[in-house]
mmCIF file with all atom_site columns, C-alpha atoms in Angstrom:
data_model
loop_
_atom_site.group_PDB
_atom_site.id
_atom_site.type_symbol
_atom_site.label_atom_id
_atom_site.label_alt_id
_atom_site.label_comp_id
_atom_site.label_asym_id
_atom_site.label_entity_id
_atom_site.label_seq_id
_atom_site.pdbx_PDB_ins_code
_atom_site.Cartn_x
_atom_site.Cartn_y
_atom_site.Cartn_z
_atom_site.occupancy
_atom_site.B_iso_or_equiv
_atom_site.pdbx_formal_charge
_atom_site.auth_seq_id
_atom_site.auth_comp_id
_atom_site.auth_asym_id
_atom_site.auth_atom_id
_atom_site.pdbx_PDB_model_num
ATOM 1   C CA . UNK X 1 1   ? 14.572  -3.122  -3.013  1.00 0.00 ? 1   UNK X CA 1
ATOM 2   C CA . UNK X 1 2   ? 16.794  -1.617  -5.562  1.00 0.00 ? 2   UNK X CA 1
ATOM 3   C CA . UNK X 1 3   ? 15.812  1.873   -6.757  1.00 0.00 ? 3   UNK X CA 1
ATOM 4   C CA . UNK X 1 4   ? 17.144  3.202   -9.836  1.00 0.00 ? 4   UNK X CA 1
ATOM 5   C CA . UNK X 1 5   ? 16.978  7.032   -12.215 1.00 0.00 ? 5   UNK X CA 1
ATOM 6   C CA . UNK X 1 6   ? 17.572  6.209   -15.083 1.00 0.00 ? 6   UNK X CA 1
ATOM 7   C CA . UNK X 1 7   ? 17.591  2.765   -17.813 1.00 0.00 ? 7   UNK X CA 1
ATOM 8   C CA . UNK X 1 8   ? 18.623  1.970   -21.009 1.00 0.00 ? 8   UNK X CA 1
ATOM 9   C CA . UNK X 1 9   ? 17.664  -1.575  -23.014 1.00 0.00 ? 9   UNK X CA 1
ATOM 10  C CA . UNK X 1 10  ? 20.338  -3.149  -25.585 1.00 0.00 ? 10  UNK X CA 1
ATOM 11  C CA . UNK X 1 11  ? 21.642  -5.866  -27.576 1.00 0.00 ? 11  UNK X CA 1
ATOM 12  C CA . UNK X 1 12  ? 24.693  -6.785  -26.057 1.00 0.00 ? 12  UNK X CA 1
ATOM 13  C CA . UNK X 1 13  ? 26.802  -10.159 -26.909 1.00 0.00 ? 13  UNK X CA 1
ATOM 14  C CA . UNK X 1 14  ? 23.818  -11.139 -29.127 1.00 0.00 ? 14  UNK X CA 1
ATOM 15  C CA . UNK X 1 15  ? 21.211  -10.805 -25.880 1.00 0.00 ? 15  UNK X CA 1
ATOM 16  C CA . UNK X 1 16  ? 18.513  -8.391  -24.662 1.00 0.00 ? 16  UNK X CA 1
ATOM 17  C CA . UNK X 1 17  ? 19.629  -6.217  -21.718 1.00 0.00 ? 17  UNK X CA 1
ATOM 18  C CA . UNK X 1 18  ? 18.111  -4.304  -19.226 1.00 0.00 ? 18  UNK X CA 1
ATOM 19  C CA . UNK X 1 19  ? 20.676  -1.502  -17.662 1.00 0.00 ? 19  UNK X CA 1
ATOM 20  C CA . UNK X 1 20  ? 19.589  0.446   -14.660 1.00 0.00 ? 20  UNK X CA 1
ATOM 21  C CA . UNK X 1 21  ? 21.204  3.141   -12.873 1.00 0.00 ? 21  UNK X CA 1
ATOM 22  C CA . UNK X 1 22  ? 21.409  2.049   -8.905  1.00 0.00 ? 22  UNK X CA 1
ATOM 23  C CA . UNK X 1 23  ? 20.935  4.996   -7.160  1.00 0.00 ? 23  UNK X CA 1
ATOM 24  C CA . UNK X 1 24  ? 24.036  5.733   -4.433  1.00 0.00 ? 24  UNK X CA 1
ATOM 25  C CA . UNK X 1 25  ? 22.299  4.429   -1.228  1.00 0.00 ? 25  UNK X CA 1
ATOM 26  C CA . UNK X 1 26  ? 21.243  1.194   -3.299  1.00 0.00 ? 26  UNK X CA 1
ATOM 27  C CA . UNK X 1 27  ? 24.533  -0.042  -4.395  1.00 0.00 ? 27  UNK X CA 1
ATOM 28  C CA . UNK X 1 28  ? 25.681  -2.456  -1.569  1.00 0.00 ? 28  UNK X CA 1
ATOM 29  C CA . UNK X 1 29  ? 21.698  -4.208  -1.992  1.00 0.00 ? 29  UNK X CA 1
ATOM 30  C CA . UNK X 1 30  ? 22.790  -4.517  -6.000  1.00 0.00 ? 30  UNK X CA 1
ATOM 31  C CA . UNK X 1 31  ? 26.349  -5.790  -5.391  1.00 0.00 ? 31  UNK X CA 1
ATOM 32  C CA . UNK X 1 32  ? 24.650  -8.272  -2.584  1.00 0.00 ? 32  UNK X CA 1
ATOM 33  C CA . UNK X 1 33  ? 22.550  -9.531  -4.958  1.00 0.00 ? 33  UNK X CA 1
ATOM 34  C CA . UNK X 1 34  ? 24.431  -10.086 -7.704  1.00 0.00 ? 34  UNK X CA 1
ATOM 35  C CA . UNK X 1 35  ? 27.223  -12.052 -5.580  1.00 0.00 ? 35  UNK X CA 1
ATOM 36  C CA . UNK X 1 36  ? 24.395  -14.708 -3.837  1.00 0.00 ? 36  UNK X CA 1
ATOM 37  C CA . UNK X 1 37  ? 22.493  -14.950 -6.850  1.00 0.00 ? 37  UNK X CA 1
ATOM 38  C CA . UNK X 1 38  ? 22.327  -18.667 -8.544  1.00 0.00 ? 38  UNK X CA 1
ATOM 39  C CA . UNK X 1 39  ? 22.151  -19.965 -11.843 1.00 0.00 ? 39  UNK X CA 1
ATOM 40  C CA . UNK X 1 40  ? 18.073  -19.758 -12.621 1.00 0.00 ? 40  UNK X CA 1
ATOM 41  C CA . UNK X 1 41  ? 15.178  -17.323 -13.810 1.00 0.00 ? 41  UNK X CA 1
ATOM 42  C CA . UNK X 1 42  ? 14.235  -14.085 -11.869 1.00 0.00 ? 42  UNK X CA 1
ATOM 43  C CA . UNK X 1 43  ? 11.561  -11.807 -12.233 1.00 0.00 ? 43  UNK X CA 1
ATOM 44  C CA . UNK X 1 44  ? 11.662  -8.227  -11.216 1.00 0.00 ? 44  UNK X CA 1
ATOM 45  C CA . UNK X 1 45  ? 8.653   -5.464  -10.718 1.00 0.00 ? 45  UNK X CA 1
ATOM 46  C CA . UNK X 1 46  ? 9.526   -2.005  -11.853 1.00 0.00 ? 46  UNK X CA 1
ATOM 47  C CA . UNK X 1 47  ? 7.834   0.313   -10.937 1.00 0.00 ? 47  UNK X CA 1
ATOM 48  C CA . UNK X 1 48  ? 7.637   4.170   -10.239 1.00 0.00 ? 48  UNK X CA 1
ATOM 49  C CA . UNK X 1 49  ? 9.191   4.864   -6.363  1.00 0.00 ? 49  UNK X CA 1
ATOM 50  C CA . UNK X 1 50  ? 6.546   6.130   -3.658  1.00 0.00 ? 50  UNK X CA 1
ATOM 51  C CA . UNK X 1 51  ? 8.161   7.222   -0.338  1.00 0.00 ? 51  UNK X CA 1
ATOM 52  C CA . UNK X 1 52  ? 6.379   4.879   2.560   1.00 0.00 ? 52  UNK X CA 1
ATOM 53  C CA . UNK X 1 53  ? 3.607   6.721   4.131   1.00 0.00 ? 53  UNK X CA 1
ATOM 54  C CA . UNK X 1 54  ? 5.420   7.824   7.515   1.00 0.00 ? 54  UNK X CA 1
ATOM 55  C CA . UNK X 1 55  ? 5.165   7.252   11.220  1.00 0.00 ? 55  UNK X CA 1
ATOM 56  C CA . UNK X 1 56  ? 3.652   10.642  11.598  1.00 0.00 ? 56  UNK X CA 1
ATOM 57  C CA . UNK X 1 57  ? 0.792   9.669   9.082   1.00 0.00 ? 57  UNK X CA 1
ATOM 58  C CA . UNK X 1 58  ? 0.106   6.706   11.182  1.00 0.00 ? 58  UNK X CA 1
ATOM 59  C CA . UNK X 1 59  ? -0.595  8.492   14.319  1.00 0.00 ? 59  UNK X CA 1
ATOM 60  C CA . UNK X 1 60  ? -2.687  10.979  13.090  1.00 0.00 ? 60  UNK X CA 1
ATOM 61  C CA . UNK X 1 61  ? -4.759  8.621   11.436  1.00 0.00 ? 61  UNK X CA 1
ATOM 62  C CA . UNK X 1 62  ? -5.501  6.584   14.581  1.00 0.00 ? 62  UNK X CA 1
ATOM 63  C CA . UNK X 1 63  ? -6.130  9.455   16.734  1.00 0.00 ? 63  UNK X CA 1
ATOM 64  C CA . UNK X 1 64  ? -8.629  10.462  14.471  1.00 0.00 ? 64  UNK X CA 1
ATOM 65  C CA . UNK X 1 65  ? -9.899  6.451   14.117  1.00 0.00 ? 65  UNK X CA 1
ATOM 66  C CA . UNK X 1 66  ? -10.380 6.591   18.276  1.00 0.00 ? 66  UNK X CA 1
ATOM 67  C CA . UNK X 1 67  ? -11.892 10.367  18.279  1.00 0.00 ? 67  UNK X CA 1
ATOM 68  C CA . UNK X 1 68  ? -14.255 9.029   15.848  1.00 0.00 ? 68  UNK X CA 1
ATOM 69  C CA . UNK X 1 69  ? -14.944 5.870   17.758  1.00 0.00 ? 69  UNK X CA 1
ATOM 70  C CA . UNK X 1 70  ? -15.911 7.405   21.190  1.00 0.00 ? 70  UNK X CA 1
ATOM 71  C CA . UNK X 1 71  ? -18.169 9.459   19.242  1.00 0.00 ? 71  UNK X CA 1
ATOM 72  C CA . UNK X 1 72  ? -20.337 7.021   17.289  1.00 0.00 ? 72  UNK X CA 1
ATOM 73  C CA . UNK X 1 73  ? -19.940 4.021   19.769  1.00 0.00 ? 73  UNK X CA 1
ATOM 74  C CA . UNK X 1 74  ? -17.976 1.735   16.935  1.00 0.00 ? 74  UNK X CA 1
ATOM 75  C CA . UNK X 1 75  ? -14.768 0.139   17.353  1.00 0.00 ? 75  UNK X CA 1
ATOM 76  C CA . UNK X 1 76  ? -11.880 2.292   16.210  1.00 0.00 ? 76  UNK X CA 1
ATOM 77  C CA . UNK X 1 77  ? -10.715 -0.605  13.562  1.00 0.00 ? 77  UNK X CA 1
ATOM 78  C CA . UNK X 1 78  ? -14.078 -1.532  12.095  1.00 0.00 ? 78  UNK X CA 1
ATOM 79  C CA . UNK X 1 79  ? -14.216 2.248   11.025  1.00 0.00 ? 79  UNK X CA 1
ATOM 80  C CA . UNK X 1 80  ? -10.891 1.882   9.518   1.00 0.00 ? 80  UNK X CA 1
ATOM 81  C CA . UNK X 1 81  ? -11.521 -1.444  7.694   1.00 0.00 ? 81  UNK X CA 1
ATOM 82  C CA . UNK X 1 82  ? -14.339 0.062   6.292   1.00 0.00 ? 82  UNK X CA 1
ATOM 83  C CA . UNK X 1 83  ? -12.429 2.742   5.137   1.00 0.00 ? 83  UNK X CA 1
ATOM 84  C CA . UNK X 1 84  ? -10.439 0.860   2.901   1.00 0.00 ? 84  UNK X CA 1
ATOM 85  C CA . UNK X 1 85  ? -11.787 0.092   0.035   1.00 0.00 ? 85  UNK X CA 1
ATOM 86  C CA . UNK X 1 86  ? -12.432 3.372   -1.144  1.00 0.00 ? 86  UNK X CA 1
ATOM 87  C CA . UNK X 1 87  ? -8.620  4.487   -0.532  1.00 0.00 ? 87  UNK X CA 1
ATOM 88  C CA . UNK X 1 88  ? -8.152  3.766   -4.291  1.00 0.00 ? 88  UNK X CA 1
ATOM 89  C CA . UNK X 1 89  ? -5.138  1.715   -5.430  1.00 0.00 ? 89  UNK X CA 1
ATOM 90  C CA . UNK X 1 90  ? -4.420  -1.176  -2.880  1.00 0.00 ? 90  UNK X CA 1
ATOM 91  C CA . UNK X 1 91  ? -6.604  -3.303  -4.442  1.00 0.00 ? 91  UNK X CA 1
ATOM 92  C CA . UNK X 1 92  ? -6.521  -6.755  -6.381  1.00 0.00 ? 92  UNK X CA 1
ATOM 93  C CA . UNK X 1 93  ? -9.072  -8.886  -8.071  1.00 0.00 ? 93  UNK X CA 1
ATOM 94  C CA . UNK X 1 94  ? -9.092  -12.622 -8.462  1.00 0.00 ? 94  UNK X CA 1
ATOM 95  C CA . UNK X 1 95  ? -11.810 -15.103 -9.383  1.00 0.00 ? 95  UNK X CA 1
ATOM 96  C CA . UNK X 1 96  ? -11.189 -18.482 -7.746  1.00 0.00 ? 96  UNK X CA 1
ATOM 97  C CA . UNK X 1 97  ? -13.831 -21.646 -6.914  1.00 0.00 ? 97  UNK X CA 1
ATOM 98  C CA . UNK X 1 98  ? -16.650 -21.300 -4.052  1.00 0.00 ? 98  UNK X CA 1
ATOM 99  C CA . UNK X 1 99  ? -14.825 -24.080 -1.862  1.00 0.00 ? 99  UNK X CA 1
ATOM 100 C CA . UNK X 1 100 ? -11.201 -21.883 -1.979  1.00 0.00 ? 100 UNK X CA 1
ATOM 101 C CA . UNK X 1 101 ? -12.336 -18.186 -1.206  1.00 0.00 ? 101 UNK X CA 1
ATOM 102 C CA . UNK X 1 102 ? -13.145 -18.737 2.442   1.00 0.00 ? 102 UNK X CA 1
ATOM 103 C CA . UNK X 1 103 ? -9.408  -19.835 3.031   1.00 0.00 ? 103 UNK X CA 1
ATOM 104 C CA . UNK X 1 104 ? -8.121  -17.005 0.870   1.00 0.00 ? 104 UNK X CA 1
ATOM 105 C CA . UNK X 1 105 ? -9.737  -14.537 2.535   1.00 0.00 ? 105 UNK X CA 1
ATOM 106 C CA . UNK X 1 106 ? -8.628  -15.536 5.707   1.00 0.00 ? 106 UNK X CA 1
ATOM 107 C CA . UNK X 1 107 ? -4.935  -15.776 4.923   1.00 0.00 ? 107 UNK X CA 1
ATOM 108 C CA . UNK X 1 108 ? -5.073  -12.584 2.992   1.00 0.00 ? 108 UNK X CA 1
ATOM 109 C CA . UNK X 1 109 ? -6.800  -10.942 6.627   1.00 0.00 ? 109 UNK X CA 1
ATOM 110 C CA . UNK X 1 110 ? -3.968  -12.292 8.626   1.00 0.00 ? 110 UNK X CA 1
ATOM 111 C CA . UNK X 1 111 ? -1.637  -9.580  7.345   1.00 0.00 ? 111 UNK X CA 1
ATOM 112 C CA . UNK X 1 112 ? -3.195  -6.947  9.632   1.00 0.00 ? 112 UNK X CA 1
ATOM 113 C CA . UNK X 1 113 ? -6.156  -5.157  10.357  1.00 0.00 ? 113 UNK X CA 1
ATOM 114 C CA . UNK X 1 114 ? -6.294  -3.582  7.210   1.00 0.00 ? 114 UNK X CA 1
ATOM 115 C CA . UNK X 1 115 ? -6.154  -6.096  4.934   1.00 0.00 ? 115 UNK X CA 1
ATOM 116 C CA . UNK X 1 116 ? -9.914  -7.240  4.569   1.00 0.00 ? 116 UNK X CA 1
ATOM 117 C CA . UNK X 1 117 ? -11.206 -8.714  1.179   1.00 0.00 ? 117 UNK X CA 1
ATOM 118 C CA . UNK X 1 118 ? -15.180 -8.558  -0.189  1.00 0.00 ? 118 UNK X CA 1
ATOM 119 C CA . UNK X 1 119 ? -17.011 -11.238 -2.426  1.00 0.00 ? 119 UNK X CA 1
ATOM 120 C CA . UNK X 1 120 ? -18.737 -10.401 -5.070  1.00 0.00 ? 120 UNK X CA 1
ATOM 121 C CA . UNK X 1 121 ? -20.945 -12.778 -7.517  1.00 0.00 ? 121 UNK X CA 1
ATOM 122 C CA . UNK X 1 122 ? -19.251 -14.154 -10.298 1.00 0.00 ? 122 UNK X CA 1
ATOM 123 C CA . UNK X 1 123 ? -21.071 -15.547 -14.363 1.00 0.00 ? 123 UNK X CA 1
ATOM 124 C CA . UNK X 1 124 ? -19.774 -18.359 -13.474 1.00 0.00 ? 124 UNK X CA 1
ATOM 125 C CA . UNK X 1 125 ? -20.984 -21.028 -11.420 1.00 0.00 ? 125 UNK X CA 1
ATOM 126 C CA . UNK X 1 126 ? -19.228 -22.439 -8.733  1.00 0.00 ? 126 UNK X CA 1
ATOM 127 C CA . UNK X 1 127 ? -16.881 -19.553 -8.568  1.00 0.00 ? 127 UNK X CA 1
ATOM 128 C CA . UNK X 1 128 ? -16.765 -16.103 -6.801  1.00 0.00 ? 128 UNK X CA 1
ATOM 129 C CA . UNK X 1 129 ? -14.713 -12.805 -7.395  1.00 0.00 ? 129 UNK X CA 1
ATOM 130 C CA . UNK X 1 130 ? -12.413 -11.780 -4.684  1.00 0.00 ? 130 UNK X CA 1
ATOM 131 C CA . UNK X 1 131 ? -11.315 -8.494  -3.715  1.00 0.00 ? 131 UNK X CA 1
ATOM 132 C CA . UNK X 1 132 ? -8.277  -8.515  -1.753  1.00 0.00 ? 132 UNK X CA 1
ATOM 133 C CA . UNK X 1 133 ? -7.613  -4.295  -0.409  1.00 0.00 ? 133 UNK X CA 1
ATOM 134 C CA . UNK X 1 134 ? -3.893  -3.838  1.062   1.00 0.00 ? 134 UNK X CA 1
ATOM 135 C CA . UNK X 1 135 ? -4.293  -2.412  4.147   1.00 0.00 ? 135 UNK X CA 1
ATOM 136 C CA . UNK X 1 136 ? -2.012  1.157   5.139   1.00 0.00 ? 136 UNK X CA 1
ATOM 137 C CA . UNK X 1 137 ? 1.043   -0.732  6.477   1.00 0.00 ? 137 UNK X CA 1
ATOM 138 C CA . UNK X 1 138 ? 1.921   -0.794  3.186   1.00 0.00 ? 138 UNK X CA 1
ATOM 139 C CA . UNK X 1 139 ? 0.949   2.223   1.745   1.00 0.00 ? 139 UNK X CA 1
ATOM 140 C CA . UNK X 1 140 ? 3.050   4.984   0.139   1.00 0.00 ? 140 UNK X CA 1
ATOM 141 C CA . UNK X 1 141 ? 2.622   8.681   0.864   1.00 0.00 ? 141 UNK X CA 1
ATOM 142 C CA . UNK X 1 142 ? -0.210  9.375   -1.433  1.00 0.00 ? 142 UNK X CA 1
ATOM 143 C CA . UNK X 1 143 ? -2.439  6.529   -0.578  1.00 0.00 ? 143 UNK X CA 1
ATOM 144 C CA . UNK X 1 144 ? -2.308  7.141   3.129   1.00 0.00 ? 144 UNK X CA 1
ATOM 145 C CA . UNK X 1 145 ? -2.827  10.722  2.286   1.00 0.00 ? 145 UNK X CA 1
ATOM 146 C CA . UNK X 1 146 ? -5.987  9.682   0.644   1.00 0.00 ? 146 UNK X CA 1
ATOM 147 C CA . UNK X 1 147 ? -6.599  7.296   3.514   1.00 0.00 ? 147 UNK X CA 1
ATOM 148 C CA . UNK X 1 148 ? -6.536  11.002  6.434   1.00 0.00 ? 148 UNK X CA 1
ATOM 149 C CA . UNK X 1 149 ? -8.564  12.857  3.986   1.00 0.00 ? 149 UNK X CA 1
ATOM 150 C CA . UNK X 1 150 ? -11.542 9.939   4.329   1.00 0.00 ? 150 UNK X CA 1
ATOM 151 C CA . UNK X 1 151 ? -10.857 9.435   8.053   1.00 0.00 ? 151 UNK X CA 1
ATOM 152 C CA . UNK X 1 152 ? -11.474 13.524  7.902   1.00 0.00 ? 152 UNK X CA 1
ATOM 153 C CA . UNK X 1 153 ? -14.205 13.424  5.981   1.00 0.00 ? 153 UNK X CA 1
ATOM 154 C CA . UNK X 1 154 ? -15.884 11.431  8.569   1.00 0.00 ? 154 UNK X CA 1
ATOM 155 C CA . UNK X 1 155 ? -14.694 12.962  11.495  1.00 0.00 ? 155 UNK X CA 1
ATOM 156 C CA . UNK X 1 156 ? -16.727 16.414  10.220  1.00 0.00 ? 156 UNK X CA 1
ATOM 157 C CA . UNK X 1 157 ? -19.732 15.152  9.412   1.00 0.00 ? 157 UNK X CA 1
ATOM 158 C CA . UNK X 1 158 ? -19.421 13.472  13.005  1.00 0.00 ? 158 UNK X CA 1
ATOM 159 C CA . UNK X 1 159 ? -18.422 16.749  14.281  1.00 0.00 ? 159 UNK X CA 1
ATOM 160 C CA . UNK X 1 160 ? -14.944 15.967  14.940  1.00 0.00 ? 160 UNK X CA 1
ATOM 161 C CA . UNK X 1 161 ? -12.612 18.389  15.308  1.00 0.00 ? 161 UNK X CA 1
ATOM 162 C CA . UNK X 1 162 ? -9.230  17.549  12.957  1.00 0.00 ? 162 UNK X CA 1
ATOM 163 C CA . UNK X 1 163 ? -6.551  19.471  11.736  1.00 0.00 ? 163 UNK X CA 1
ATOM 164 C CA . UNK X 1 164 ? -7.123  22.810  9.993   1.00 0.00 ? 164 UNK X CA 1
ATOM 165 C CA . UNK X 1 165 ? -6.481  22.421  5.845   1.00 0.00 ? 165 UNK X CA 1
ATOM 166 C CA . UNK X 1 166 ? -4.131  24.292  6.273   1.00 0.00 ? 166 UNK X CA 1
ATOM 167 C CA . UNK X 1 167 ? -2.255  22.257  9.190   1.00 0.00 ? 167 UNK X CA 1
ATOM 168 C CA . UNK X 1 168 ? -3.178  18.692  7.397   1.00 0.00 ? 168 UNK X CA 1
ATOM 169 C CA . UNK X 1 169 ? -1.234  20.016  4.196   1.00 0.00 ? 169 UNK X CA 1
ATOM 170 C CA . UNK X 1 170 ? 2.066   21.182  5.911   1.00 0.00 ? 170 UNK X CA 1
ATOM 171 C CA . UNK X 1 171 ? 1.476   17.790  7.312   1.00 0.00 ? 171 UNK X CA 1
ATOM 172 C CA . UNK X 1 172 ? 1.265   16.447  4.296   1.00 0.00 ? 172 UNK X CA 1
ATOM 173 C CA . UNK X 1 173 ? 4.004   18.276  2.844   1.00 0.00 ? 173 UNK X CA 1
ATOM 174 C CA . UNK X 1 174 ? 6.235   16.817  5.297   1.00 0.00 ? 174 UNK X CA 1
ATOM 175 C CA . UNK X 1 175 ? 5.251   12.958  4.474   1.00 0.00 ? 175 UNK X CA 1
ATOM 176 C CA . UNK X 1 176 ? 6.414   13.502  1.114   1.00 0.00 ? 176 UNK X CA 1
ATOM 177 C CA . UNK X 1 177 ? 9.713   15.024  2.089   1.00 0.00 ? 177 UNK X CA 1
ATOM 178 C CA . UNK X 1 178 ? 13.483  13.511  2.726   1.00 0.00 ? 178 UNK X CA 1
ATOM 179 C CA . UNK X 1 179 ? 12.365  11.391  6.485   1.00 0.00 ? 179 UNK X CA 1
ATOM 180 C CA . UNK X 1 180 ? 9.778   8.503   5.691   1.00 0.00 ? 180 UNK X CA 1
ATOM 181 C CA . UNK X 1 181 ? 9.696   5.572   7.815   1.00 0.00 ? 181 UNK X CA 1
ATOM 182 C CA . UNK X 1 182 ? 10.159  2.126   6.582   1.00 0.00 ? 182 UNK X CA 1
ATOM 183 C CA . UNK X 1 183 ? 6.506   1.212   7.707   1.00 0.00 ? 183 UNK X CA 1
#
């Protein structure tokens, strides 16, 4: 992953380019690239950077998963997985045929615990929708952010004690400073 500040396109030598600005800490990823890369087509995802969701994060979450779970008798990661979905932006939607999804989903669910998908009907016969949710192993700050405030949520209308709002924001504060974890 290369991050980058700043970018500029131009017509250079009669071609389209694409300048970015490498940020310090990226440059020996850029200059490894460029020397290994071969003669073909690449394809690159821009996108705006979101510091990992950290190790901290993690914990807390699961405590609160397995506070949650000796209270209402459930495994601690069926409450999670169900808590998913409505995280809000780890989500993608594809429509494939009846006799694929069930192998899909599967693969997709062998990433981890979190990564669960849901069927829905689809107009057209012999297919299905599939909604494939990323689960918080991959999340950046915000999303597992979102993630502690639904685990919360359910913790005190269980009756689970949690952080004050006031501890669970200098918590929060802290995810989105200088010391994330790659995970």
């Amino acid at each position: 992953m290369i991050r980058f500040d700043q970018a500029e396109f131009g017509f250079f030598g009669g071609q389209n380019w694409l300048m970015l600005r490498a940020l310090p800490e990226c440059e020996r990823s850029a200059k490894a690239f460029l020397e290994s890369k071969e003669a073909g087509v690449y394809q690159a995802e821009l996108k705006r950077f979101r510091p990992r969701r950290s190790l901290d994060a993690n914990a807390y979450c699961w405590a609160l998963l397995d506070k949650l779970s000796g209270k209402l008798g459930i495994p601690k990661t069926e409450i999670y997985r169900r808590l998913i979905p409505d995280v809000g932006g780890n989500c993608t939607a594809v429509t494939v045929t009846e006799q694929a999804a069930p192998e899909l989903r599967r693969g997709w669910e062998r990433n981890g615990i979190g990564w669960v998908t849901e069927e829905l009907p689809c107009p057209y016969e012999g297919f299905v929708s599939l909604l494939f949710y990323t689960g918080s192993s991959d999340y950046d700050s915000a999303q597992m952010g979102r993630l502690i405030d639904l685990v919360v949520q359910e913790c005190k209308a269980q009756g689970v004690e949690t952080m004050t709002p006031e501890q669970l924001a200098r918590l929060k504060e802290g995810w989105h400073g200088k010391k994330h974890s790659a995970n």
